[in-house]
Amino acid sequence: MALPVPIRKFFGHALNFAQHGDKHDAAEVLKGFGGAGVLEIIEDGRGGTYRAVYTIKFREAIFVLHVFQKKSKHGIATPKPDLDIIRERLKVAEQMIKEMRDA
């Protein structure tokens, strides 16, 4: 909710595509996650560049793993602390899906 309203609306619109089995033009596969079905939406706003990372790995749900403002001035690579958050949240999502399937 701390993101600028236009950015939130754009991310919501792009994630709606994913919920319906489509991929928005702004969504790209996030490198470093192999075939995990992890994508990112990148949008530039007045305050900088924002990213929303989500996974389509599971048929039951789309999981938004991380939303952040990219602050690094060193290229376009996703900063390591953000990648660590994404990896950890992907593990949590995998566990949640496992529990849902086992119930």
mmCIF file of C-alpha atoms in Angstrom:
data_model
loop_
_atom_site.group_PDB
_atom_site.id
_atom_site.type_symbol
_atom_site.label_atom_id
_atom_site.label_comp_id
_atom_site.label_asym_id
_atom_site.label_seq_id
_atom_site.Cartn_x
_atom_site.Cartn_y
_atom_site.Cartn_z
ATOM 1 C CA MET A 1 0.000 0.000 0.000
ATOM 2 C CA ALA A 2 3.027 2.300 0.310
ATOM 3 C CA LEU A 3 3.500 2.356 -3.464
ATOM 4 C CA PRO A 4 2.215 5.282 -5.514
ATOM 5 C CA VAL A 5 -1.392 4.711 -6.617
ATOM 6 C CA PRO A 6 -0.576 4.593 -10.379
ATOM 7 C CA ILE A 7 2.052 1.888 -9.739
ATOM 8 C CA ARG A 8 -0.349 -0.162 -7.578
ATOM 9 C CA LYS A 9 -3.023 0.079 -10.263
ATOM 10 C CA PHE A 10 -0.587 -0.963 -12.986
ATOM 11 C CA PHE A 11 0.646 -3.958 -10.973
ATOM 12 C CA GLY A 12 -2.937 -4.963 -10.204
ATOM 13 C CA HIS A 13 -3.831 -4.785 -13.890
ATOM 14 C CA ALA A 14 -0.797 -6.850 -14.914
ATOM 15 C CA LEU A 15 -1.435 -9.437 -12.173
ATOM 16 C CA ASN A 16 -5.024 -9.757 -13.376
ATOM 17 C CA PHE A 17 -3.598 -11.065 -16.666
ATOM 18 C CA ALA A 18 -1.704 -13.759 -14.723
ATOM 19 C CA GLN A 19 -4.831 -14.739 -12.808
ATOM 20 C CA HIS A 20 -6.537 -15.393 -16.129
ATOM 21 C CA GLY A 21 -3.645 -17.448 -17.529
ATOM 22 C CA ASP A 22 -2.149 -14.669 -19.652
ATOM 23 C CA LYS A 23 1.072 -12.693 -19.427
ATOM 24 C CA HIS A 24 1.106 -8.895 -19.524
ATOM 25 C CA ASP A 25 3.631 -7.297 -21.888
ATOM 26 C CA ALA A 26 5.447 -5.800 -18.882
ATOM 27 C CA ALA A 27 5.992 -9.236 -17.278
ATOM 28 C CA GLU A 28 9.312 -11.002 -17.813
ATOM 29 C CA VAL A 29 10.842 -14.189 -16.442
ATOM 30 C CA LEU A 30 13.056 -13.370 -13.465
ATOM 31 C CA LYS A 31 16.530 -14.754 -14.083
ATOM 32 C CA GLY A 32 18.045 -17.085 -11.535
ATOM 33 C CA PHE A 33 14.948 -19.153 -10.768
ATOM 34 C CA GLY A 34 15.209 -21.755 -13.512
ATOM 35 C CA GLY A 35 11.871 -23.202 -14.487
ATOM 36 C CA ALA A 36 10.159 -22.069 -11.281
ATOM 37 C CA GLY A 37 7.693 -19.869 -13.126
ATOM 38 C CA VAL A 38 8.846 -16.700 -11.357
ATOM 39 C CA LEU A 39 8.122 -13.496 -13.242
ATOM 40 C CA GLU A 40 8.574 -9.817 -12.590
ATOM 41 C CA ILE A 41 6.639 -6.761 -13.659
ATOM 42 C CA ILE A 42 8.719 -3.616 -14.017
ATOM 43 C CA GLU A 43 7.195 -0.149 -14.044
ATOM 44 C CA ASP A 44 8.812 3.263 -13.951
ATOM 45 C CA GLY A 45 7.119 5.928 -11.889
ATOM 46 C CA ARG A 46 7.806 9.410 -10.697
ATOM 47 C CA GLY A 47 9.757 8.094 -7.708
ATOM 48 C CA GLY A 48 11.843 5.563 -9.620
ATOM 49 C CA THR A 49 11.547 1.992 -10.854
ATOM 50 C CA TYR A 50 9.227 -0.458 -9.128
ATOM 51 C CA ARG A 51 9.043 -4.235 -9.404
ATOM 52 C CA ALA A 52 6.444 -6.832 -8.511
ATOM 53 C CA VAL A 53 7.640 -10.443 -8.479
ATOM 54 C CA TYR A 54 5.158 -13.303 -8.601
ATOM 55 C CA THR A 55 4.985 -16.992 -9.368
ATOM 56 C CA ILE A 56 2.683 -18.927 -11.668
ATOM 57 C CA LYS A 57 4.227 -22.226 -10.615
ATOM 58 C CA PHE A 58 1.065 -23.500 -8.941
ATOM 59 C CA ARG A 59 -2.304 -24.187 -10.551
ATOM 60 C CA GLU A 60 -4.127 -23.269 -7.338
ATOM 61 C CA ALA A 61 -2.958 -19.685 -6.990
ATOM 62 C CA ILE A 62 -0.771 -16.827 -8.121
ATOM 63 C CA PHE A 63 1.588 -15.801 -5.315
ATOM 64 C CA VAL A 64 2.997 -12.275 -5.214
ATOM 65 C CA LEU A 65 6.401 -12.862 -3.672
ATOM 66 C CA HIS A 66 7.810 -9.345 -3.386
ATOM 67 C CA VAL A 67 7.022 -5.779 -4.423
ATOM 68 C CA PHE A 68 9.717 -3.149 -4.087
ATOM 69 C CA GLN A 69 11.283 0.007 -5.411
ATOM 70 C CA LYS A 70 14.599 -0.655 -7.082
ATOM 71 C CA LYS A 71 17.097 1.719 -5.543
ATOM 72 C CA SER A 72 20.379 0.338 -6.833
ATOM 73 C CA LYS A 73 22.219 2.576 -9.247
ATOM 74 C CA HIS A 74 24.335 -0.317 -10.526
ATOM 75 C CA GLY A 75 22.624 -1.692 -13.617
ATOM 76 C CA ILE A 76 19.317 -3.455 -13.936
ATOM 77 C CA ALA A 77 20.135 -6.557 -11.890
ATOM 78 C CA THR A 78 17.867 -7.341 -8.962
ATOM 79 C CA PRO A 79 19.765 -6.679 -5.719
ATOM 80 C CA LYS A 80 20.800 -9.768 -3.730
ATOM 81 C CA PRO A 81 18.758 -8.881 -0.608
ATOM 82 C CA ASP A 82 15.623 -8.726 -2.754
ATOM 83 C CA LEU A 83 16.491 -12.037 -4.438
ATOM 84 C CA ASP A 84 16.923 -13.597 -0.978
ATOM 85 C CA ILE A 85 13.450 -12.379 0.036
ATOM 86 C CA ILE A 86 11.968 -13.795 -3.173
ATOM 87 C CA ARG A 87 13.637 -17.189 -2.651
ATOM 88 C CA GLU A 88 12.435 -17.408 0.946
ATOM 89 C CA ARG A 89 8.867 -16.457 0.053
ATOM 90 C CA LEU A 90 8.838 -18.947 -2.819
ATOM 91 C CA LYS A 91 9.728 -21.668 -0.295
ATOM 92 C CA VAL A 92 6.832 -20.530 1.912
ATOM 93 C CA ALA A 93 4.460 -20.607 -1.065
ATOM 94 C CA GLU A 94 5.626 -24.134 -1.948
ATOM 95 C CA GLN A 95 4.945 -25.262 1.628
ATOM 96 C CA MET A 96 1.493 -23.657 1.628
ATOM 97 C CA ILE A 97 0.565 -25.417 -1.614
ATOM 98 C CA LYS A 98 1.880 -28.742 -0.262
ATOM 99 C CA GLU A 99 -0.304 -28.354 2.834
ATOM 100 C CA MET A 100 -3.339 -27.457 0.682
ATOM 101 C CA ARG A 101 -2.819 -30.514 -1.498
ATOM 102 C CA ASP A 102 -2.321 -32.838 1.472
ATOM 103 C CA ALA A 103 -5.479 -31.635 3.243
#
